[in-house]
PDB file of C-alpha atoms in Angstrom:
ATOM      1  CA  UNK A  15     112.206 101.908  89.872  1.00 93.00           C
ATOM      2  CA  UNK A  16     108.809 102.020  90.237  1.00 94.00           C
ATOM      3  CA  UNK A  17     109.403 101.639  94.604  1.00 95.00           C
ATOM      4  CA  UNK A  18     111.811 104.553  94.142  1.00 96.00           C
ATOM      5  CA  UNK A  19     108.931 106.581  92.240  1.00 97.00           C
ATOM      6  CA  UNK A  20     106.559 105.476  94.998  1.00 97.00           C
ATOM      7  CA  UNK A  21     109.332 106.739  97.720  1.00 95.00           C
ATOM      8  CA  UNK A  22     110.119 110.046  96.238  1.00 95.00           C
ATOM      9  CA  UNK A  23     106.164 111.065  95.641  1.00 96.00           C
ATOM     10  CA  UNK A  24     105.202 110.453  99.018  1.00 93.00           C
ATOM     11  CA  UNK A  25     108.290 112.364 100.511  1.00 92.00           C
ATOM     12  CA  UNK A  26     107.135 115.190  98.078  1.00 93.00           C
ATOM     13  CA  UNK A  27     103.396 114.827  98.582  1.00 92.00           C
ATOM     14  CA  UNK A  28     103.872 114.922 102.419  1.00 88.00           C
ATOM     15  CA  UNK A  29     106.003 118.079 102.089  1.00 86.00           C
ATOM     16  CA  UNK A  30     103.891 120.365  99.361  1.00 88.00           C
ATOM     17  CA  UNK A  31     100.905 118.331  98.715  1.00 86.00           C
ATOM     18  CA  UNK A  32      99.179 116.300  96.512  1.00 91.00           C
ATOM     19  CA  UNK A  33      97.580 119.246  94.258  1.00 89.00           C
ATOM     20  CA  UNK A  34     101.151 121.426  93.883  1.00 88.00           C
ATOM     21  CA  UNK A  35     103.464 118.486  93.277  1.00 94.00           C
ATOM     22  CA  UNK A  36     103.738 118.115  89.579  1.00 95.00           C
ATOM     23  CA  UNK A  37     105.092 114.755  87.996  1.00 96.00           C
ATOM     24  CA  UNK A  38     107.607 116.901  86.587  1.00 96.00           C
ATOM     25  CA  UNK A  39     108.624 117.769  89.523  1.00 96.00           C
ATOM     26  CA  UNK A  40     109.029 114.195  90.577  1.00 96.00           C
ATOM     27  CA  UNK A  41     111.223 113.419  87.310  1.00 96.00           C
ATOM     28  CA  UNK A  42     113.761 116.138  88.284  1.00 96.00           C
ATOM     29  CA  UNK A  43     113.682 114.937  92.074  1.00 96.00           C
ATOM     30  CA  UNK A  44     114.683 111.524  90.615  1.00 96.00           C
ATOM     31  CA  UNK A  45     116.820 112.716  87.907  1.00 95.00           C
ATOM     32  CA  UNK A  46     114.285 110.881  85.376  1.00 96.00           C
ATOM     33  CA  UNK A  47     112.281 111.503  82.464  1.00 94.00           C
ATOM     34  CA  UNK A  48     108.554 111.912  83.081  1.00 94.00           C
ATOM     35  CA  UNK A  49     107.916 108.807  80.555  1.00 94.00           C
ATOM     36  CA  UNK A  50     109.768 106.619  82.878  1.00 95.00           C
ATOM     37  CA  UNK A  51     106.884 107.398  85.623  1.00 96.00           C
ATOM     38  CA  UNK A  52     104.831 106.843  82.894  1.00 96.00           C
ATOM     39  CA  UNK A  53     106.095 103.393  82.128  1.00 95.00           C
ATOM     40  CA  UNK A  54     104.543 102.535  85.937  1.00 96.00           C
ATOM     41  CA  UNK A  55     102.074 104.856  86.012  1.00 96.00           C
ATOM     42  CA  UNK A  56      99.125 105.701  83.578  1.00 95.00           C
ATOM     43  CA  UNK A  57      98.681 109.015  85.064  1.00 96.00           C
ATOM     44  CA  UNK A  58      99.192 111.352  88.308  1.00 96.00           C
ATOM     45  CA  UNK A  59      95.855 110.278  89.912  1.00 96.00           C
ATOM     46  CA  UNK A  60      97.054 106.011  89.393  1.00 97.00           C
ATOM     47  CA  UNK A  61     100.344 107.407  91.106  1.00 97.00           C
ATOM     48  CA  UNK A  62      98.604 109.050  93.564  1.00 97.00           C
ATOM     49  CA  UNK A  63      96.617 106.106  94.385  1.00 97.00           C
ATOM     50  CA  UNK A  64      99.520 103.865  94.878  1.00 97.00           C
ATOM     51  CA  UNK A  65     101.328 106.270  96.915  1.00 96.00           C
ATOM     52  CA  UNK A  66      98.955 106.656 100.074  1.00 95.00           C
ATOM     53  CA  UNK A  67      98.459 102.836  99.203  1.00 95.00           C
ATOM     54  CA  UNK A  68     102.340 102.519 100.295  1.00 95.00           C
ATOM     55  CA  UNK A  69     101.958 104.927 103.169  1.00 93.00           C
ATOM     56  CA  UNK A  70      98.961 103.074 104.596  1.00 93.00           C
ATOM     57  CA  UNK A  71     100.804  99.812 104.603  1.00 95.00           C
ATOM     58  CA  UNK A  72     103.872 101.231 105.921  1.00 94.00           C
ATOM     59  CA  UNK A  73     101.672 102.961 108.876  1.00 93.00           C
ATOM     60  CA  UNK A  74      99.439 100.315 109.443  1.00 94.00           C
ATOM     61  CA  UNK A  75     102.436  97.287 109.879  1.00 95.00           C
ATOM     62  CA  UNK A  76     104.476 100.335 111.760  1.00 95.00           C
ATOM     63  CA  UNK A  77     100.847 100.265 114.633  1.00 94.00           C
ATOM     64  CA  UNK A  78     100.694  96.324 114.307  1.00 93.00           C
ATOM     65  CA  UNK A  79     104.235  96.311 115.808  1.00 95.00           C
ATOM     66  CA  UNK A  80     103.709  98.506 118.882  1.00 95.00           C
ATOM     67  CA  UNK A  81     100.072  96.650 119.184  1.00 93.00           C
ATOM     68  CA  UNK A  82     101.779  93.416 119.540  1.00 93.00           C
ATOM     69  CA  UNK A  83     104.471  94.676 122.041  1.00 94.00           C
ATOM     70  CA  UNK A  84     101.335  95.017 124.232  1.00 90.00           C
ATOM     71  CA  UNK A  85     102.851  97.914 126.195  1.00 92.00           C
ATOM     72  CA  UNK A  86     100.590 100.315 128.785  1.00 95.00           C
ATOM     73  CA  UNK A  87      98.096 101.305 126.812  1.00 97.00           C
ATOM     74  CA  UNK A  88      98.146 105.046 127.730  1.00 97.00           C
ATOM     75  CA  UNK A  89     101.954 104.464 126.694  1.00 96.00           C
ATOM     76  CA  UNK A  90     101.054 102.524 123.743  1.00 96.00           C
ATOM     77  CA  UNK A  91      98.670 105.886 122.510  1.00 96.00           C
ATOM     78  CA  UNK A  92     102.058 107.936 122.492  1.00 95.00           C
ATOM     79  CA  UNK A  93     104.241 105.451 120.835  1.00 95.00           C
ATOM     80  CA  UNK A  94     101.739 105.249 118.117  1.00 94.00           C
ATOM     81  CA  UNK A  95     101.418 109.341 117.814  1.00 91.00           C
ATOM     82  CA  UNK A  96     104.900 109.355 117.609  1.00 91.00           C
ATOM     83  CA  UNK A  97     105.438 106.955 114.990  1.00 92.00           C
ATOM     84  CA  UNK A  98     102.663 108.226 112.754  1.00 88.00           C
ATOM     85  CA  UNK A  99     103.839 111.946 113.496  1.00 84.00           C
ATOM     86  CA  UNK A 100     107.285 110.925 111.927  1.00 84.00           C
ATOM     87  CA  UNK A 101     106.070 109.308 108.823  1.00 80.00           C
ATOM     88  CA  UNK A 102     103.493 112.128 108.678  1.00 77.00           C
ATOM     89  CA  UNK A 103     106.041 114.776 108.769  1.00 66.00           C
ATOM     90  CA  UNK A 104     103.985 116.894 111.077  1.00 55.00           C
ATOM     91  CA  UNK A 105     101.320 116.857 107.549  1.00 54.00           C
ATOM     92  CA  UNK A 106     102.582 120.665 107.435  1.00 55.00           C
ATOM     93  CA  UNK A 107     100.751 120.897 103.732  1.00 53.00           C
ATOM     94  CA  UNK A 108      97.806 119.362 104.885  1.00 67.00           C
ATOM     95  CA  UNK A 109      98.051 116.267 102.375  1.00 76.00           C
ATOM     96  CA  UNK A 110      94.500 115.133 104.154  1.00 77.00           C
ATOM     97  CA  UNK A 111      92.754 118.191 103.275  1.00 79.00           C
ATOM     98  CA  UNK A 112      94.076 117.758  99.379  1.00 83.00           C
ATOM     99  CA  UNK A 113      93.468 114.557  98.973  1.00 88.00           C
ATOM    100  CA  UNK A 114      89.955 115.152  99.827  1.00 87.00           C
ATOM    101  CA  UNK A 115      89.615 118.172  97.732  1.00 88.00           C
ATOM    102  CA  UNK A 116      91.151 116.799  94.570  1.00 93.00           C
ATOM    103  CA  UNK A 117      91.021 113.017  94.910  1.00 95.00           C
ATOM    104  CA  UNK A 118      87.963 112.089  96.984  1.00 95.00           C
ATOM    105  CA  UNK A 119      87.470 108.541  95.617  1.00 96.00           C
ATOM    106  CA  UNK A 120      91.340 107.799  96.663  1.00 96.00           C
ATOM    107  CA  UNK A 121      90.382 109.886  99.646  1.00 94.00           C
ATOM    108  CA  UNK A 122      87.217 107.769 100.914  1.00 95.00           C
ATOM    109  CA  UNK A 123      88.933 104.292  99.977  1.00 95.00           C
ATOM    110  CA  UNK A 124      92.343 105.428 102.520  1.00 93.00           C
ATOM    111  CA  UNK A 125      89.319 106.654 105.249  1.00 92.00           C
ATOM    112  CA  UNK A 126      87.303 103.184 105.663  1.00 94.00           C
ATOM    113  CA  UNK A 127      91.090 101.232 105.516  1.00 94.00           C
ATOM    114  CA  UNK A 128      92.130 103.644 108.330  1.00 92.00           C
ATOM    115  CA  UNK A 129      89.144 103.105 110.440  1.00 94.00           C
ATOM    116  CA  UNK A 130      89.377  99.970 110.052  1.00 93.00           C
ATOM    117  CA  UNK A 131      92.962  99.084 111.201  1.00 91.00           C
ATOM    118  CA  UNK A 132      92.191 102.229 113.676  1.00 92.00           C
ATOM    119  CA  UNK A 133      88.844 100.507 115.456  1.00 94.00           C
ATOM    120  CA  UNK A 134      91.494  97.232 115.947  1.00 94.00           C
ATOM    121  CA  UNK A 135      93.695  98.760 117.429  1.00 94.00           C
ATOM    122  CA  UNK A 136      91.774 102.007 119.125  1.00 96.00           C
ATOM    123  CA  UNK A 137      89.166  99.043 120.732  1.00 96.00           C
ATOM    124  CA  UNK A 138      91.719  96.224 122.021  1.00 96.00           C
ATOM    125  CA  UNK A 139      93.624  99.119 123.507  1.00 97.00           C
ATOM    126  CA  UNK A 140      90.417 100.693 125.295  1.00 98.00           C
ATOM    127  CA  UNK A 141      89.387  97.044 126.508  1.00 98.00           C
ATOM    128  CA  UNK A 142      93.148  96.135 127.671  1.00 97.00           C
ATOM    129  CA  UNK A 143      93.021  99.377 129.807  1.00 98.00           C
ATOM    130  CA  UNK A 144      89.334  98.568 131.030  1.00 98.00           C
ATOM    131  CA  UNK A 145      90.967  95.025 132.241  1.00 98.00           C
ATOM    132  CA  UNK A 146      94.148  96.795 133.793  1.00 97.00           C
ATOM    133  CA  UNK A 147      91.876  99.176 135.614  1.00 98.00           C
ATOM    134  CA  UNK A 148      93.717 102.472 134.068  1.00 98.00           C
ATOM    135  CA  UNK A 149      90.603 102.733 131.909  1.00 98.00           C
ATOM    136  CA  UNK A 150      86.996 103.338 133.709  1.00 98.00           C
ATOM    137  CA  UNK A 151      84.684 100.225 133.299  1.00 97.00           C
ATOM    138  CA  UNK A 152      81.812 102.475 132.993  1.00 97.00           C
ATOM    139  CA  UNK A 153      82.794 103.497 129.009  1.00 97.00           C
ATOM    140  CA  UNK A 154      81.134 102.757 125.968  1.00 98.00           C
ATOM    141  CA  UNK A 155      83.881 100.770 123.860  1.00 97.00           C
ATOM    142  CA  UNK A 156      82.521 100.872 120.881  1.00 97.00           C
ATOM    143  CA  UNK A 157      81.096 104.631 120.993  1.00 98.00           C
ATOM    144  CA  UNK A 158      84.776 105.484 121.823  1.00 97.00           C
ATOM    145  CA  UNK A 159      86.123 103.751 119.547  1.00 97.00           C
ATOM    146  CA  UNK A 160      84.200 106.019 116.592  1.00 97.00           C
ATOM    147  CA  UNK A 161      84.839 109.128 118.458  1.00 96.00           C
ATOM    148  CA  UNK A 162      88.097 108.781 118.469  1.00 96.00           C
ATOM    149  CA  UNK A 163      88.414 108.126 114.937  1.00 93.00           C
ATOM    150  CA  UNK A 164      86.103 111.246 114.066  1.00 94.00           C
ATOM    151  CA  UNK A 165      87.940 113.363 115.613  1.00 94.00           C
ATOM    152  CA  UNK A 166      91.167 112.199 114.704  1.00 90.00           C
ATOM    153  CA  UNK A 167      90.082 113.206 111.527  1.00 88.00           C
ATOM    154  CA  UNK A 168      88.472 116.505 112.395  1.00 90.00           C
ATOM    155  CA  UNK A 169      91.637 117.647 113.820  1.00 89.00           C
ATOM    156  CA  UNK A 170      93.265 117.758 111.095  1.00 83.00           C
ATOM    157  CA  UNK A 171      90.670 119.717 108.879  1.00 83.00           C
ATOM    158  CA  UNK A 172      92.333 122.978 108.095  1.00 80.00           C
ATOM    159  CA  UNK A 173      88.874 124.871 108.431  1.00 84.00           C
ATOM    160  CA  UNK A 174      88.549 123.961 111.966  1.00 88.00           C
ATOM    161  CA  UNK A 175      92.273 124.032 112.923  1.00 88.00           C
ATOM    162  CA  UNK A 176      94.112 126.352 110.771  1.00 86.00           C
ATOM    163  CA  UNK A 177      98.171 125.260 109.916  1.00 80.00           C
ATOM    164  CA  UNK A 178      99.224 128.909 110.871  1.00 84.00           C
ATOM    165  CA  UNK A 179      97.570 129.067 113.962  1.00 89.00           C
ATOM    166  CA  UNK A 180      98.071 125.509 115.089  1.00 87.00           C
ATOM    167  CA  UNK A 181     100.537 122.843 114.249  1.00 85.00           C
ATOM    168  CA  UNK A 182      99.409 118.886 113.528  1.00 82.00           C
ATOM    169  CA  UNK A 183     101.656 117.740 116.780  1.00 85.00           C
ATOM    170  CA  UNK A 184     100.324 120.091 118.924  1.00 88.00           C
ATOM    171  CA  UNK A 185      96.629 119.348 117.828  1.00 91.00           C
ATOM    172  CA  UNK A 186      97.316 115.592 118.257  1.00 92.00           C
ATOM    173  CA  UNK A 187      98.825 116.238 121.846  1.00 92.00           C
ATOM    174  CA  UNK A 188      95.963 118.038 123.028  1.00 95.00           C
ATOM    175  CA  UNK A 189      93.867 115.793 121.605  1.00 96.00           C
ATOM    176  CA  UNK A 190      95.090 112.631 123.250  1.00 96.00           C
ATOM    177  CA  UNK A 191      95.420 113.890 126.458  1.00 97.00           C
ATOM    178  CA  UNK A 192      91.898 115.349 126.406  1.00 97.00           C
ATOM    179  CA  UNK A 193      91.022 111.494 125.449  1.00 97.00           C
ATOM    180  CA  UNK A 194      92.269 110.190 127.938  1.00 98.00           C
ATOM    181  CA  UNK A 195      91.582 112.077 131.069  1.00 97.00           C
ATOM    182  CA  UNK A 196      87.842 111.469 129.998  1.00 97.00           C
ATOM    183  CA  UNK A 197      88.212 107.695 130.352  1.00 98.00           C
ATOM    184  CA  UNK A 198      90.992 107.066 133.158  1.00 98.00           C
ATOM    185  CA  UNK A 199      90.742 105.834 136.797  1.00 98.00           C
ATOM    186  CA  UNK A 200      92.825 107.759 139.232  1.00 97.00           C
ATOM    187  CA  UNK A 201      95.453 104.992 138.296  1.00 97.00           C
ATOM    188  CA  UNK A 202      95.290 105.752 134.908  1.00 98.00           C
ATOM    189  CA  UNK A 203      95.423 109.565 135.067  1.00 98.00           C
ATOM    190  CA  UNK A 204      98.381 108.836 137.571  1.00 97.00           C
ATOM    191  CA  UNK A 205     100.001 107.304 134.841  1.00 97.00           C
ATOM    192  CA  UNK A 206      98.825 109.772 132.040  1.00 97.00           C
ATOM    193  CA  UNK A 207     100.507 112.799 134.369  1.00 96.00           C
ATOM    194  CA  UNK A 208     103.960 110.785 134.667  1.00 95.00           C
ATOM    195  CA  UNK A 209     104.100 110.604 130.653  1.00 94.00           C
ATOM    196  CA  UNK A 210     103.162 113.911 130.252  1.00 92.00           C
ATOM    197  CA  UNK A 211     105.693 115.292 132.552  1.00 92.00           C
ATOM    198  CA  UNK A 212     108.313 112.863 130.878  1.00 89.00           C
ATOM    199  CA  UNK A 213     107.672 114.437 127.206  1.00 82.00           C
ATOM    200  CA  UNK A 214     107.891 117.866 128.821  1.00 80.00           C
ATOM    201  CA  UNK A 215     111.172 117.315 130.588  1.00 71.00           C
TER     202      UNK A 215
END
């Protein structure tokens, strides 16, 4: 029960946020009482905690997978955009922003795990392209490596980027590809055109 509980918040978190969703409303989504939540869970905030625990793992294993298949690395960006975007739901209530808002300490614990399994896989995938020559030789690893993850983040701060003017996939699209055409060789950008074109079609 208490996996099903996990499940069913996160779906609901994702999709109205972590402030509006009431446990209530996550007893009649399960067709339970509240005190059986509360049999696994002290209160929201302990729930809360263990949900975006879940969601971490599950994202974090889901990256370690298409890390290990050791694909292009401009190709290996996408798959992991993709992946995240579809366990993310496109964020459309800005969990992120909530989470922040109303649950910094949760909030700040899930930020230095993400930048750490994020600088992993963000740096091996800069110094794989580097090697394959898609990558210029000339970058800063490391700096890049921080960058990215800032403004990763950034993008998806609804003061900078608000939802009704632009949408979390589109932000993350326009994001990557500006990444990328400021550290690709001609082969790389070559490459980077031929995917683009491909998602397009």
């Amino acid at each position: 029960m208490r996996e099903k509980i996990i499940h069913k918040s996160a779906d609901l978190f994702l999709s109205y946020g972590f402030k509006s969703v009431t446990m209530d409303d996550i007893a009649n989504a399960l067709g339970i009482s509240k005190k059986t939540i509360y049999l696994h869970f002290d209160n929201k905030t302990k729930l809360v905690e263990a949900t975006t625990l879940s969601m971490f793992n599950i994202i974090s294993h889901g990256i370690d997978c298409i890390c290990a298949l050791e694909k292009n690395p401009i190709e290996e960006i996408y798959d992991i955009k993709r992946f995240v975007s579809e366990h993310l739901k496109d964020e459309k209530s800005s969990p992120q922003y909530q989470l922040q808002k109303y649950y910094p300490k949760i909030f700040n614990s899930l930020k230095n795990k993400q930048f750490e399994v994020m600088y992993k896989c963000v740096n091996t995938n800069l110094n794989r392209g580097v090697e394959l020559g898609i990558y210029r030789d000339t970058i800063n690893v490391d700096f890049i490596t921080r960058i990215y993850f800032n403004c990763m983040l950034a993008i998806k701060d609804d003061n900078l980027f608000p939802n009704n003017t632009f949408s979390k996939n589109m932000l993350m699209e326009n994001y990557i590809e500006y990444h990328l055409r400021g550290i690709c060789t001609i082969k790389g950008i070559e490459i980077l055109n031929e995917i683009i074109q491909k998602n397009q079609s």
